[in-house]
C-alpha atoms as a PDB file:
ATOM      1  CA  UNK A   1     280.549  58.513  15.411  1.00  0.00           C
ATOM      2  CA  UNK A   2     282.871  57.383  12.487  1.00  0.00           C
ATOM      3  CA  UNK A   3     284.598  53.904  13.235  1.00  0.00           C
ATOM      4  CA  UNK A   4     288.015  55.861  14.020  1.00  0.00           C
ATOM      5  CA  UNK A   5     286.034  56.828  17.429  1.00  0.00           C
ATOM      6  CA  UNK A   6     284.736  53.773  18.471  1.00  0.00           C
ATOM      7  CA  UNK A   7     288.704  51.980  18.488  1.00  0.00           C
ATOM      8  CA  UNK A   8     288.245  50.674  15.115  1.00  0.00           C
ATOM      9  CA  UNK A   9     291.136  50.989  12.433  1.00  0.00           C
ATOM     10  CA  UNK A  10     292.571  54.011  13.082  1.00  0.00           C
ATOM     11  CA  UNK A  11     295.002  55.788  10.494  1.00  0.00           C
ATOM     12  CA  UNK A  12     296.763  57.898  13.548  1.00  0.00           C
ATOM     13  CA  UNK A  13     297.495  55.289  15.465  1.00  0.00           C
ATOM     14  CA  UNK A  14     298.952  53.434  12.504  1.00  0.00           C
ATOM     15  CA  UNK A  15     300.872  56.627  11.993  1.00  0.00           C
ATOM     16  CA  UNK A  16     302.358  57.033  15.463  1.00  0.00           C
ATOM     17  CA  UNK A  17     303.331  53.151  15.869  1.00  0.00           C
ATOM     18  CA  UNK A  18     305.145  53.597  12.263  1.00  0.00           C
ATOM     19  CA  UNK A  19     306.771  57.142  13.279  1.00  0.00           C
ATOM     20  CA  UNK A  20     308.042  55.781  16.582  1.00  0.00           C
ATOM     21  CA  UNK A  21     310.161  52.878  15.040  1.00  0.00           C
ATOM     22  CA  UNK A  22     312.409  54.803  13.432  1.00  0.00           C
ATOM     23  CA  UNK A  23     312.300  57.966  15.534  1.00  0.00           C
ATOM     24  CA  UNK A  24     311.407  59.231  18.953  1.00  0.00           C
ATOM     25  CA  UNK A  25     309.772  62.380  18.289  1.00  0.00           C
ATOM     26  CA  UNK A  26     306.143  62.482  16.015  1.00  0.00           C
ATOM     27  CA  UNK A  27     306.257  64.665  13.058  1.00  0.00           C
ATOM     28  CA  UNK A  28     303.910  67.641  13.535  1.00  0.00           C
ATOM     29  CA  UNK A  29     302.182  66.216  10.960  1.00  0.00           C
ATOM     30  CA  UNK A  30     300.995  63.427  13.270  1.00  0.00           C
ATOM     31  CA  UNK A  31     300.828  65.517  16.142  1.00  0.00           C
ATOM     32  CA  UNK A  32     298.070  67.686  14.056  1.00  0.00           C
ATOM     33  CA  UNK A  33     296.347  64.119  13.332  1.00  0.00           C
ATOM     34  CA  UNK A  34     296.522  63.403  16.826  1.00  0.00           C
ATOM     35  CA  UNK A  35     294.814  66.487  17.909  1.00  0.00           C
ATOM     36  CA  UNK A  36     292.504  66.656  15.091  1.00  0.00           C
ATOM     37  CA  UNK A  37     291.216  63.592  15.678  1.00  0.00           C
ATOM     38  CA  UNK A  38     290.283  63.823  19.190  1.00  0.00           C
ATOM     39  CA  UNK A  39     288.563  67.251  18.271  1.00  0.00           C
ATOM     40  CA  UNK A  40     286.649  65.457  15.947  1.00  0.00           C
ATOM     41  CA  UNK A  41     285.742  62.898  18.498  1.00  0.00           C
ATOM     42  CA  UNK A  42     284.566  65.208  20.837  1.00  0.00           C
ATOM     43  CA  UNK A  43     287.438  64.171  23.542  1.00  0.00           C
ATOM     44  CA  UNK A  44     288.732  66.697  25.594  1.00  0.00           C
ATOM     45  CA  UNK A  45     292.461  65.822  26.838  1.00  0.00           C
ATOM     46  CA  UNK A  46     294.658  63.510  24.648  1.00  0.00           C
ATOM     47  CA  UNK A  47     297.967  62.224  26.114  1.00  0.00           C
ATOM     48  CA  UNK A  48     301.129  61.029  23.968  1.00  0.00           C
ATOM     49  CA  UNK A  49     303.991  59.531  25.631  1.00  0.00           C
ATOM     50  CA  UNK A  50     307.115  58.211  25.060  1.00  0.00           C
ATOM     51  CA  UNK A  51     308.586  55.013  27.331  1.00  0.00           C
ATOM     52  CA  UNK A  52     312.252  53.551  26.443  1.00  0.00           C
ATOM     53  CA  UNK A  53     313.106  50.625  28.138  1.00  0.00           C
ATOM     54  CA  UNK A  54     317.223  50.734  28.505  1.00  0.00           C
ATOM     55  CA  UNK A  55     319.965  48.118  28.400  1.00  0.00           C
ATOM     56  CA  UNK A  56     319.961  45.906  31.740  1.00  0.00           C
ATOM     57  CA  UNK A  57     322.529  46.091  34.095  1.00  0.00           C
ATOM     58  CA  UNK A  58     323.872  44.111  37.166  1.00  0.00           C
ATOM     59  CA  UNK A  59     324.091  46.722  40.090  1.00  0.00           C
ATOM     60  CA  UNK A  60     327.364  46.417  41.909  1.00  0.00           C
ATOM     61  CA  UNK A  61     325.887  47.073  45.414  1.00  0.00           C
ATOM     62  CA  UNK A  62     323.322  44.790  45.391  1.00  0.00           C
ATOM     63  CA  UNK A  63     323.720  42.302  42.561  1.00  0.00           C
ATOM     64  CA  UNK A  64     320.166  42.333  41.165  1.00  0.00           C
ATOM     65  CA  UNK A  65     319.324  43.350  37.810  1.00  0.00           C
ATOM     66  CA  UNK A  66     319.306  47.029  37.310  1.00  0.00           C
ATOM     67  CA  UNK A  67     316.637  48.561  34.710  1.00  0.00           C
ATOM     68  CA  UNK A  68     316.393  51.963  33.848  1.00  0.00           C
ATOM     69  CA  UNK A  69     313.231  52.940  31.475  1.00  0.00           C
ATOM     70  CA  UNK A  70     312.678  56.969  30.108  1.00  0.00           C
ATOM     71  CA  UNK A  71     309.320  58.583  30.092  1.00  0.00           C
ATOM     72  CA  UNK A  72     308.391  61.577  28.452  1.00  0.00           C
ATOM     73  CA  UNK A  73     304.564  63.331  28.355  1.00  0.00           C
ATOM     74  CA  UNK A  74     302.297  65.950  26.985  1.00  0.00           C
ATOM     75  CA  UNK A  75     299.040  65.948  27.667  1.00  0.00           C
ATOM     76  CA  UNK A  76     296.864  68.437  25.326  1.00  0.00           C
ATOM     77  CA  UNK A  77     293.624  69.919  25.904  1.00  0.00           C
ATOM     78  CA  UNK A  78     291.497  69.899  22.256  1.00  0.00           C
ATOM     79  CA  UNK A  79     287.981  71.201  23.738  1.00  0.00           C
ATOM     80  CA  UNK A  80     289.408  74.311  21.909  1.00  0.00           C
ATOM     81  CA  UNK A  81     289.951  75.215  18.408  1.00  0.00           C
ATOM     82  CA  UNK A  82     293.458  74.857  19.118  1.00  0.00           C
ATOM     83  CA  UNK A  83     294.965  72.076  20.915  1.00  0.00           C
ATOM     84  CA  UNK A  84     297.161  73.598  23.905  1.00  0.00           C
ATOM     85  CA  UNK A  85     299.312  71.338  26.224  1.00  0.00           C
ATOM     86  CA  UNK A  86     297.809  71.302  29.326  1.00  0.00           C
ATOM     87  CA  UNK A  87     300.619  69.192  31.735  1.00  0.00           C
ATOM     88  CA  UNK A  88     303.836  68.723  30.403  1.00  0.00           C
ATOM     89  CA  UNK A  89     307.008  65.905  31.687  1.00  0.00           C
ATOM     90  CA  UNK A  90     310.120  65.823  30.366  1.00  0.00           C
ATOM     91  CA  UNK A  91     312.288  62.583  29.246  1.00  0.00           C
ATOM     92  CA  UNK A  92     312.720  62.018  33.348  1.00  0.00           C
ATOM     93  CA  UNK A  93     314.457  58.320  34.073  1.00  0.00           C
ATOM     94  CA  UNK A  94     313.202  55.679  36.670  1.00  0.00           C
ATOM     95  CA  UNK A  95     315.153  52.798  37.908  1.00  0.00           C
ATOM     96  CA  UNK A  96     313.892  49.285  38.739  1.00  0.00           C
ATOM     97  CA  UNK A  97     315.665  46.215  40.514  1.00  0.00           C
ATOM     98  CA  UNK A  98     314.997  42.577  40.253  1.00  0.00           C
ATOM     99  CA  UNK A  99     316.488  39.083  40.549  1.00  0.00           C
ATOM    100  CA  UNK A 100     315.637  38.634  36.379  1.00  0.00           C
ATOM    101  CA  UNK A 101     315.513  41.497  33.905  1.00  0.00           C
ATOM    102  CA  UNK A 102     311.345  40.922  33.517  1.00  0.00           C
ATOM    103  CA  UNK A 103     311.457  41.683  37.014  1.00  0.00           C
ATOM    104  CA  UNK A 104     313.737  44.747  37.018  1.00  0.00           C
ATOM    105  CA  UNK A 105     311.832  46.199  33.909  1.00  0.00           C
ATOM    106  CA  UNK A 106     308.149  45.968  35.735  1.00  0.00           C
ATOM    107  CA  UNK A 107     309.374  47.238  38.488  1.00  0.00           C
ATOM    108  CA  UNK A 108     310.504  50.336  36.410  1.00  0.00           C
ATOM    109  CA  UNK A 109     307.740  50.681  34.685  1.00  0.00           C
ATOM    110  CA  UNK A 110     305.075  50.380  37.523  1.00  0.00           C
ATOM    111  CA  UNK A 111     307.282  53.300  39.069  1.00  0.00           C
ATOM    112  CA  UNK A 112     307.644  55.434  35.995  1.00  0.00           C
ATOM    113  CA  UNK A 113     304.206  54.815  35.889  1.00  0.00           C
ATOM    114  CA  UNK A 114     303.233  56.080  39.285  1.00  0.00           C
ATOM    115  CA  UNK A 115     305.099  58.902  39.221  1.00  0.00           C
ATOM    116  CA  UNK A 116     303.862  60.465  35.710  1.00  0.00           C
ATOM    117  CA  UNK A 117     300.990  59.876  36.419  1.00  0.00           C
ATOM    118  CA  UNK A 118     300.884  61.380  39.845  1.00  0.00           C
ATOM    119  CA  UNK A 119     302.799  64.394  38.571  1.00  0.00           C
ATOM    120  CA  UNK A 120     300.230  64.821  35.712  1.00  0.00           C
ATOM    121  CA  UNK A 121     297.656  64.704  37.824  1.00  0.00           C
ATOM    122  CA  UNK A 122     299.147  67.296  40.003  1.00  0.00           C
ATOM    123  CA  UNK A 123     299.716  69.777  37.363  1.00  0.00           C
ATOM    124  CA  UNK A 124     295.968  69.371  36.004  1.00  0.00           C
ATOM    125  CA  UNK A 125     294.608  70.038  39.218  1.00  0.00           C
ATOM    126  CA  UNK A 126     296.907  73.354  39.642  1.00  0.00           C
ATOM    127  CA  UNK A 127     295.802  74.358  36.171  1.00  0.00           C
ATOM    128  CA  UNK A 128     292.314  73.760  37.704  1.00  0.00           C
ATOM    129  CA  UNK A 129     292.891  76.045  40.643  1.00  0.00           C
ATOM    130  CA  UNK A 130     293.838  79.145  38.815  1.00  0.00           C
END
């Protein structure tokens, strides 16, 4: 297989990291790329996600640091000849506390974590059912 299978320099990846500095959507150009290229590397699902880590606050109740981080999700199937998404998650919010901010934001992020990927999980396996 061509080096951009094997995690060598790869021109979609360069594309997504220079898309998602200035926006928080991928073209459909890139999308296409995306897709394409996993065809073309034979792999069957291909996830792309979105995770914004949001301003720190203090919370009132307990005085910690309060984190709040957004995750979004599609997950496509490409076995096909055309991609089609597969499990889907909406921008959905998770909150973390901590006595520092580094704290508070892993703690949001392991949860976020968790729970996407639990829920993606879930809806594979329902897909897999039918």
């Amino acid at each position: 297989q061509s080096d951009e299978c094997s995690g060598g320099k790869n021109k979609t990846v360069e594309q997504i990291q220079d898309e998602y500095v200035a926006e928080t959507n991928l073209s459909s150009k890139t999308t296409k790329g995306i897709k394409k290229t996993a065809k073309r590397c034979d792999i069957k699902y291909t996830a792309v996600g979105t995770l914004d880590v949001m301003k720190q606050n203090i919370d009132t109740v307990t005085g910690l640091v309060e984190v709040y981080v957004s995750v979004g999700a599609k997950v496509y199937d490409t076995s096909k000849r055309f991609a089609k998404v597969v499990a889907s998650i909406s921008a959905v919010q998770y909150h973390g506390l901590g006595p520092e901010e580094n704290i508070a934001r892993n703690n949001a992020l392991t949860k976020a974590a968790e729970n996407v990927a639990n829920n993606i999980i879930n809806q594979l396996r329902a897909r897999g059912s039918h």
